[in-house]
Tab-separated table of C-alpha atoms (C1' of nucleotides) in Angstrom:
chain	number	residue	atom	x	y	z
A	30	MET	CA	258.631	114.539	422.263
A	31	GLN	CA	259.210	112.618	425.401
A	32	ARG	CA	259.222	114.404	428.780
A	33	SER	CA	261.675	113.979	431.723
A	34	SER	CA	259.994	111.417	433.871
A	35	SER	CA	259.649	113.689	437.232
A	36	ALA	CA	256.085	114.823	437.583
A	37	PHE	CA	256.457	118.358	436.911
A	38	SER	CA	253.500	120.436	435.736
A	39	TYR	CA	253.244	123.915	434.972
A	40	SER	CA	250.878	126.116	436.967
A	41	LEU	CA	247.154	126.063	435.673
A	42	GLU	CA	247.422	129.815	434.692
A	43	THR	CA	250.351	129.390	432.604
A	44	GLU	CA	248.785	126.291	430.878
A	45	GLN	CA	245.760	128.149	430.308
A	46	LEU	CA	247.361	131.231	428.791
A	47	ALA	CA	249.506	128.922	426.520
A	48	ARG	CA	246.448	127.445	425.454
A	49	PHE	CA	244.792	130.443	424.391
A	50	ALA	CA	247.898	131.748	422.768
A	51	LYS	CA	248.314	128.710	420.899
A	52	ALA	CA	244.735	128.998	419.570
A	53	LEU	CA	245.576	132.656	418.394
A	54	GLY	CA	248.687	131.393	416.816
A	55	HIS	CA	247.541	131.086	413.199
A	56	PRO	CA	246.358	134.056	410.988
A	57	ALA	CA	243.044	132.313	410.012
A	58	ARG	CA	242.109	132.034	413.622
A	59	ILE	CA	242.993	135.551	414.332
A	60	ILE	CA	240.696	136.757	411.339
A	61	ILE	CA	237.902	134.485	412.612
A	62	LEU	CA	237.978	136.071	416.111
A	63	LYS	CA	238.149	139.493	414.853
A	64	HIS	CA	235.208	138.835	412.703
A	65	LEU	CA	233.241	137.575	415.532
A	66	SER	CA	234.278	140.390	418.014
A	67	ASN	CA	234.033	143.046	415.553
A	68	GLN	CA	231.051	142.182	413.333
A	69	SER	CA	227.670	142.989	414.743
A	70	CYS	CA	227.893	139.889	416.717
A	71	CYS	CA	227.632	136.267	415.927
A	72	TYR	CA	228.635	134.475	412.654
A	73	THR	CA	228.778	131.054	410.803
A	74	GLY	CA	230.839	130.032	407.872
A	75	ASP	CA	230.528	132.862	405.429
A	76	LEU	CA	233.953	133.154	406.915
A	77	LEU	CA	234.519	130.963	403.668
A	78	GLU	CA	234.301	134.208	401.669
A	79	VAL	CA	236.893	135.888	404.069
A	80	LEU	CA	239.435	133.169	404.239
A	81	PRO	CA	241.503	131.450	401.467
A	82	LEU	CA	240.892	127.932	402.687
A	83	ALA	CA	238.708	124.969	402.143
A	84	GLN	CA	235.496	124.431	404.171
A	85	SER	CA	236.796	121.573	405.933
A	86	THR	CA	240.057	123.500	406.919
A	87	VAL	CA	237.993	126.393	408.193
A	88	SER	CA	235.757	123.888	410.018
A	89	GLN	CA	239.127	122.606	411.724
A	90	HIS	CA	240.120	126.056	412.785
A	91	LEU	CA	236.487	126.618	414.239
A	92	LYS	CA	237.043	123.496	416.155
A	93	GLU	CA	240.417	124.467	417.561
A	94	LEU	CA	238.958	127.544	418.680
A	95	LYS	CA	236.059	125.994	420.277
A	96	ASP	CA	238.487	123.392	421.951
A	97	ALA	CA	240.491	126.346	423.214
A	98	GLY	CA	237.019	127.838	424.802
A	99	LEU	CA	237.366	130.963	422.942
A	100	ILE	CA	234.376	130.480	420.894
A	101	GLU	CA	231.006	128.700	420.958
A	102	GLY	CA	228.527	127.533	418.473
A	103	GLU	CA	224.784	127.268	418.639
A	104	VAL	CA	223.082	125.003	416.397
A	105	LEU	CA	220.550	126.700	414.195
A	106	PRO	CA	219.692	124.268	411.487
A	107	PRO	CA	220.884	123.972	408.994
A	108	LYS	CA	223.496	126.576	409.931
A	109	ILE	CA	225.465	126.984	412.861
A	110	ARG	CA	226.251	130.397	414.658
A	111	TYR	CA	229.312	131.008	416.281
A	112	CYS	CA	230.014	133.421	418.755
A	113	ILE	CA	232.944	134.667	421.081
A	114	HIS	CA	232.870	132.609	424.247
A	115	THR	CA	232.488	135.812	426.362
A	116	LYS	CA	233.275	134.596	429.650
A	117	ASN	CA	236.653	132.786	428.477
A	118	TRP	CA	237.476	135.819	426.158
A	119	ASN	CA	237.670	137.833	429.311
A	120	ILE	CA	239.676	135.518	431.022
A	121	ALA	CA	242.009	135.378	428.041
A	122	SER	CA	242.029	139.088	428.020
A	123	LYS	CA	242.987	139.428	431.652
A	124	LEU	CA	245.820	136.742	431.225
A	125	PHE	CA	247.229	138.591	428.402
A	126	LYS	CA	247.222	141.862	430.144
A	127	LYS	CA	248.657	140.581	433.060
A	128	LEU	CA	251.596	138.977	431.265
A	129	PHE	CA	252.275	142.247	429.413
A	130	GLU	CA	251.991	144.399	432.638
A	131	GLU	CA	254.356	142.262	434.578
A	132	ASP	CA	255.976	144.949	436.476
A	133	PHE	CA	259.244	145.080	434.438
A	134	ASN	CA	259.615	148.765	434.247
A	135	GLU	CA	261.202	148.968	437.659
A	136	ILE	CA	264.594	147.992	436.663
A	137	LYS	CA	265.996	148.278	433.125
A	138	CYS	CA	269.308	147.003	432.400
A	139	CYS	CA	269.329	146.278	428.704
H	24	MET	CA	249.646	121.659	403.730
H	25	GLN	CA	249.362	122.845	400.383
H	26	ARG	CA	247.529	126.373	399.680
H	27	SER	CA	245.123	127.493	397.431
H	28	SER	CA	246.836	128.644	394.377
H	29	SER	CA	245.550	132.240	394.487
H	30	ALA	CA	248.140	134.807	395.487
H	31	PHE	CA	246.254	135.640	399.016
H	32	SER	CA	248.015	136.949	401.972
H	33	TYR	CA	246.941	138.084	405.438
H	34	SER	CA	247.373	141.585	406.475
H	35	LEU	CA	250.671	142.259	408.152
H	36	GLU	CA	249.215	143.067	411.520
H	37	THR	CA	247.207	139.768	411.548
H	38	GLU	CA	250.537	137.910	410.605
H	39	GLN	CA	252.389	139.550	413.150
H	40	LEU	CA	249.772	139.116	415.740
H	41	ALA	CA	249.742	135.477	414.973
H	42	ARG	CA	253.437	135.231	415.293
H	43	PHE	CA	253.538	136.637	418.578
H	44	ALA	CA	250.667	134.380	419.686
H	45	LYS	CA	252.348	131.278	418.450
H	46	ALA	CA	255.658	132.107	420.420
H	47	LEU	CA	253.477	132.312	423.459
H	48	GLY	CA	251.760	129.016	422.768
H	49	HIS	CA	253.906	126.858	425.150
H	50	PRO	CA	254.016	126.996	428.877
H	51	ALA	CA	257.636	126.896	428.764
H	52	ARG	CA	257.826	129.875	426.883
H	53	ILE	CA	255.400	131.711	429.048
H	54	ILE	CA	257.589	130.788	431.919
H	55	ILE	CA	260.620	131.959	430.419
H	56	LEU	CA	258.959	135.439	429.538
H	57	LYS	CA	257.343	135.848	432.785
H	58	HIS	CA	260.974	135.241	434.006
H	59	LEU	CA	262.575	137.949	431.970
H	60	SER	CA	259.747	140.370	432.666
H	61	ASN	CA	259.137	139.697	436.118
H	62	GLN	CA	262.769	139.068	437.523
H	63	SER	CA	264.979	142.140	438.170
H	64	CYS	CA	265.562	142.076	434.634
H	65	CYS	CA	267.841	140.282	432.402
H	66	TYR	CA	268.640	136.437	432.514
H	67	THR	CA	270.450	133.567	431.139
H	68	GLY	CA	270.009	129.842	431.265
H	69	ASP	CA	269.542	129.308	434.764
H	70	LEU	CA	266.286	128.796	433.351
H	71	LEU	CA	267.061	125.291	433.350
H	72	GLU	CA	266.625	125.133	437.085
H	73	VAL	CA	263.067	126.365	436.614
H	74	LEU	CA	261.966	124.159	433.594
H	75	PRO	CA	261.820	120.632	433.456
H	76	LEU	CA	263.678	120.316	430.183
H	77	ALA	CA	266.982	119.399	428.829
H	78	GLN	CA	269.396	122.323	428.003
H	79	SER	CA	269.306	121.923	424.430
H	80	THR	CA	265.388	122.105	424.475
H	81	VAL	CA	265.604	125.329	426.547
H	82	SER	CA	267.939	126.540	423.976
H	83	GLN	CA	265.540	125.701	421.174
H	84	HIS	CA	262.732	127.749	422.929
H	85	LEU	CA	264.777	130.657	423.313
H	86	LYS	CA	265.685	130.664	419.809
H	87	GLU	CA	261.897	130.548	418.904
H	88	LEU	CA	261.180	133.442	421.159
H	89	LYS	CA	264.224	135.380	419.709
H	90	ASP	CA	263.033	134.639	416.182
H	91	ALA	CA	259.568	135.929	417.095
H	92	GLY	CA	261.337	139.119	418.130
H	93	LEU	CA	260.005	138.984	421.704
H	94	ILE	CA	263.642	138.666	423.418
H	95	GLU	CA	267.042	139.416	422.504
H	96	GLY	CA	270.375	137.899	423.683
H	97	GLU	CA	273.537	139.862	424.588
H	98	VAL	CA	276.744	137.646	424.161
H	99	LEU	CA	278.465	138.002	427.548
H	100	PRO	CA	280.972	135.193	427.479
H	101	PRO	CA	280.844	132.539	428.318
H	102	LYS	CA	277.156	133.340	429.365
H	103	ILE	CA	274.435	135.032	427.339
H	104	ARG	CA	272.151	137.447	428.961
H	105	TYR	CA	268.547	137.370	427.441
H	106	CYS	CA	266.233	140.375	428.017
H	107	ILE	CA	262.890	141.122	426.776
H	108	HIS	CA	262.888	142.925	423.374
H	109	THR	CA	261.151	145.990	424.802
H	110	LYS	CA	260.231	147.595	421.573
H	111	ASN	CA	258.527	144.455	420.105
H	112	TRP	CA	257.242	143.501	423.467
H	113	ASN	CA	255.303	146.630	423.464
H	114	ILE	CA	254.018	146.202	419.824
H	115	ALA	CA	252.871	142.745	421.036
H	116	SER	CA	251.209	144.209	423.909
H	117	LYS	CA	249.308	146.686	421.941
H	118	LEU	CA	248.191	144.244	419.194
H	119	PHE	CA	246.700	142.002	421.848
H	120	LYS	CA	245.175	144.802	423.593
H	121	LYS	CA	243.640	145.811	420.287
H	122	LEU	CA	242.249	142.405	419.567
H	123	PHE	CA	240.689	142.104	422.876
H	124	GLU	CA	239.153	145.433	422.972
H	125	GLU	CA	237.497	145.072	419.423
H	126	ASP	CA	234.310	146.812	420.201
H	127	PHE	CA	232.173	143.889	420.515
H	128	ASN	CA	230.003	145.295	423.587
H	129	GLU	CA	227.995	147.095	421.217
H	130	ILE	CA	225.528	144.590	420.143
H	131	LYS	CA	225.337	141.136	422.065
H	132	CYS	CA	223.263	138.511	420.939
H	133	CYS	CA	224.612	135.283	422.414
R	8	DA	C1'	298.542	123.966	426.146
R	9	DA	C1'	294.872	121.661	428.945
R	10	DT	C1'	290.574	121.959	431.243
R	11	DA	C1'	286.042	123.878	432.630
R	12	DT	C1'	281.825	126.445	431.551
R	13	DT	C1'	278.087	127.838	428.727
R	14	DA	C1'	275.089	127.846	425.157
R	15	DA	C1'	274.218	126.569	420.137
R	16	DT	C1'	273.645	123.422	416.757
R	17	DC	C1'	273.162	118.588	414.620
R	18	DG	C1'	270.762	114.483	414.091
R	19	DT	C1'	267.053	111.837	415.284
R	20	DT	C1'	262.651	110.255	416.778
R	21	DT	C1'	257.886	111.331	417.927
R	22	DA	C1'	253.683	114.100	417.970
R	23	DT	C1'	251.061	117.665	416.265
R	24	DT	C1'	249.288	120.937	412.846
R	25	DT	C1'	247.855	122.436	408.386
R	26	DG	C1'	245.649	121.377	404.452
R	27	DC	C1'	242.594	119.102	401.062
R	28	DG	C1'	239.031	116.332	398.893
R	29	DA	C1'	235.310	113.177	399.796
R	30	DT	C1'	232.111	111.584	402.609
R	31	DA	C1'	228.620	111.611	406.332
R	32	DA	C1'	225.122	113.675	409.182
R	33	DA	C1'	221.366	116.770	410.258
R	34	DC	C1'	217.702	118.899	408.893
R	35	DA	C1'	214.211	122.109	405.417
R	36	DA	C1'	211.752	122.261	401.678
R	37	DT	C1'	209.958	120.483	398.109
O	2	DA	C1'	210.841	110.090	399.556
O	3	DT	C1'	213.980	113.291	397.146
O	4	DT	C1'	216.731	117.113	397.053
O	5	DG	C1'	219.382	120.863	398.570
O	6	DT	C1'	222.178	123.267	402.209
O	7	DT	C1'	225.561	123.569	405.721
O	8	DT	C1'	228.694	121.798	408.662
O	9	DA	C1'	231.510	118.003	410.721
O	10	DT	C1'	234.304	114.115	410.192
O	11	DC	C1'	237.530	110.899	407.969
O	12	DG	C1'	241.621	109.717	405.700
O	13	DC	C1'	245.618	111.410	403.704
O	14	DA	C1'	250.038	113.974	402.910
O	15	DA	C1'	253.181	117.071	403.979
O	16	DA	C1'	255.263	120.463	407.062
O	17	DT	C1'	256.264	121.899	411.628
O	18	DA	C1'	257.270	121.519	416.651
O	19	DA	C1'	258.832	119.348	420.728
O	20	DA	C1'	261.988	116.643	422.913
O	21	DC	C1'	266.364	114.481	423.683
O	22	DG	C1'	271.431	113.318	423.716
O	23	DA	C1'	275.936	114.053	421.677
O	24	DT	C1'	278.645	117.325	419.775
O	25	DT	C1'	280.681	121.775	418.577
O	26	DA	C1'	282.269	126.740	419.462
O	27	DA	C1'	283.588	130.235	422.315
O	28	DT	C1'	285.989	131.841	425.680
O	29	DA	C1'	287.926	132.144	430.823
O	30	DT	C1'	290.825	129.873	433.914
O	31	DT	C1'	294.347	127.186	435.300
DNA sequence: AATATTAATCGTTTATTTGCGATAAACAAT
DNA sequence: ATTGTTTATCGCAAATAAACGATTAATATT
């Protein structure tokens, strides 16, 4: 996984979009997010009943979603209540929308 | 990476969305897609001038986008012209839109 | 037939991801 | 103080991803 030595970097927007997409790149995490956005509102690890995964694995997925900024957790002993991180969720929404709306209708050659 | 032995499977839609997202989960592939959807229309490996990556690596990324169904390549010797796979691109667009529009405005608790 | 161009594929290395069980941490309730 | 509940973290194994250079394949051009 070496990288060419030149000091190249992708644009922040590109990096951000890729980071969000990567976080969405696993069925379990899609389900978690659907749960959080669908369901009345916040949630915790009763995801265990929805997902075919061990507790530690689900915890790991939650961590990745948190690291990507898509969810946030409120410590509410002994439970933790997870919610969509509304602000970043909206940013993600805009970035994806922008990607797919890229004016590529204008000319069509294939 | 074992999996619990029960014959669980995610819904097709969830799998599909995750597959698309995963393909979008790398900055280089975002750039390729923006190029294809932005730029007049189709394209080939002059992506090499845009990306800080070796030819073989770019080829690999193109393959992943193709496997995910997001692009298609027309052999036009000795070059290959890559294009957005319009049909699947639209499906992806819809799936992401749906995810982000999940009626989660109704109740807000955090 | 020989050469040049373009892109895919092979083989390798390193890093990251996915998954699990076991253990630890944090706190409420007894 | 002990116990129970919930979640995070650790340590490990296996799988996948990312990157590269070298090689091959396909086809135009000379």
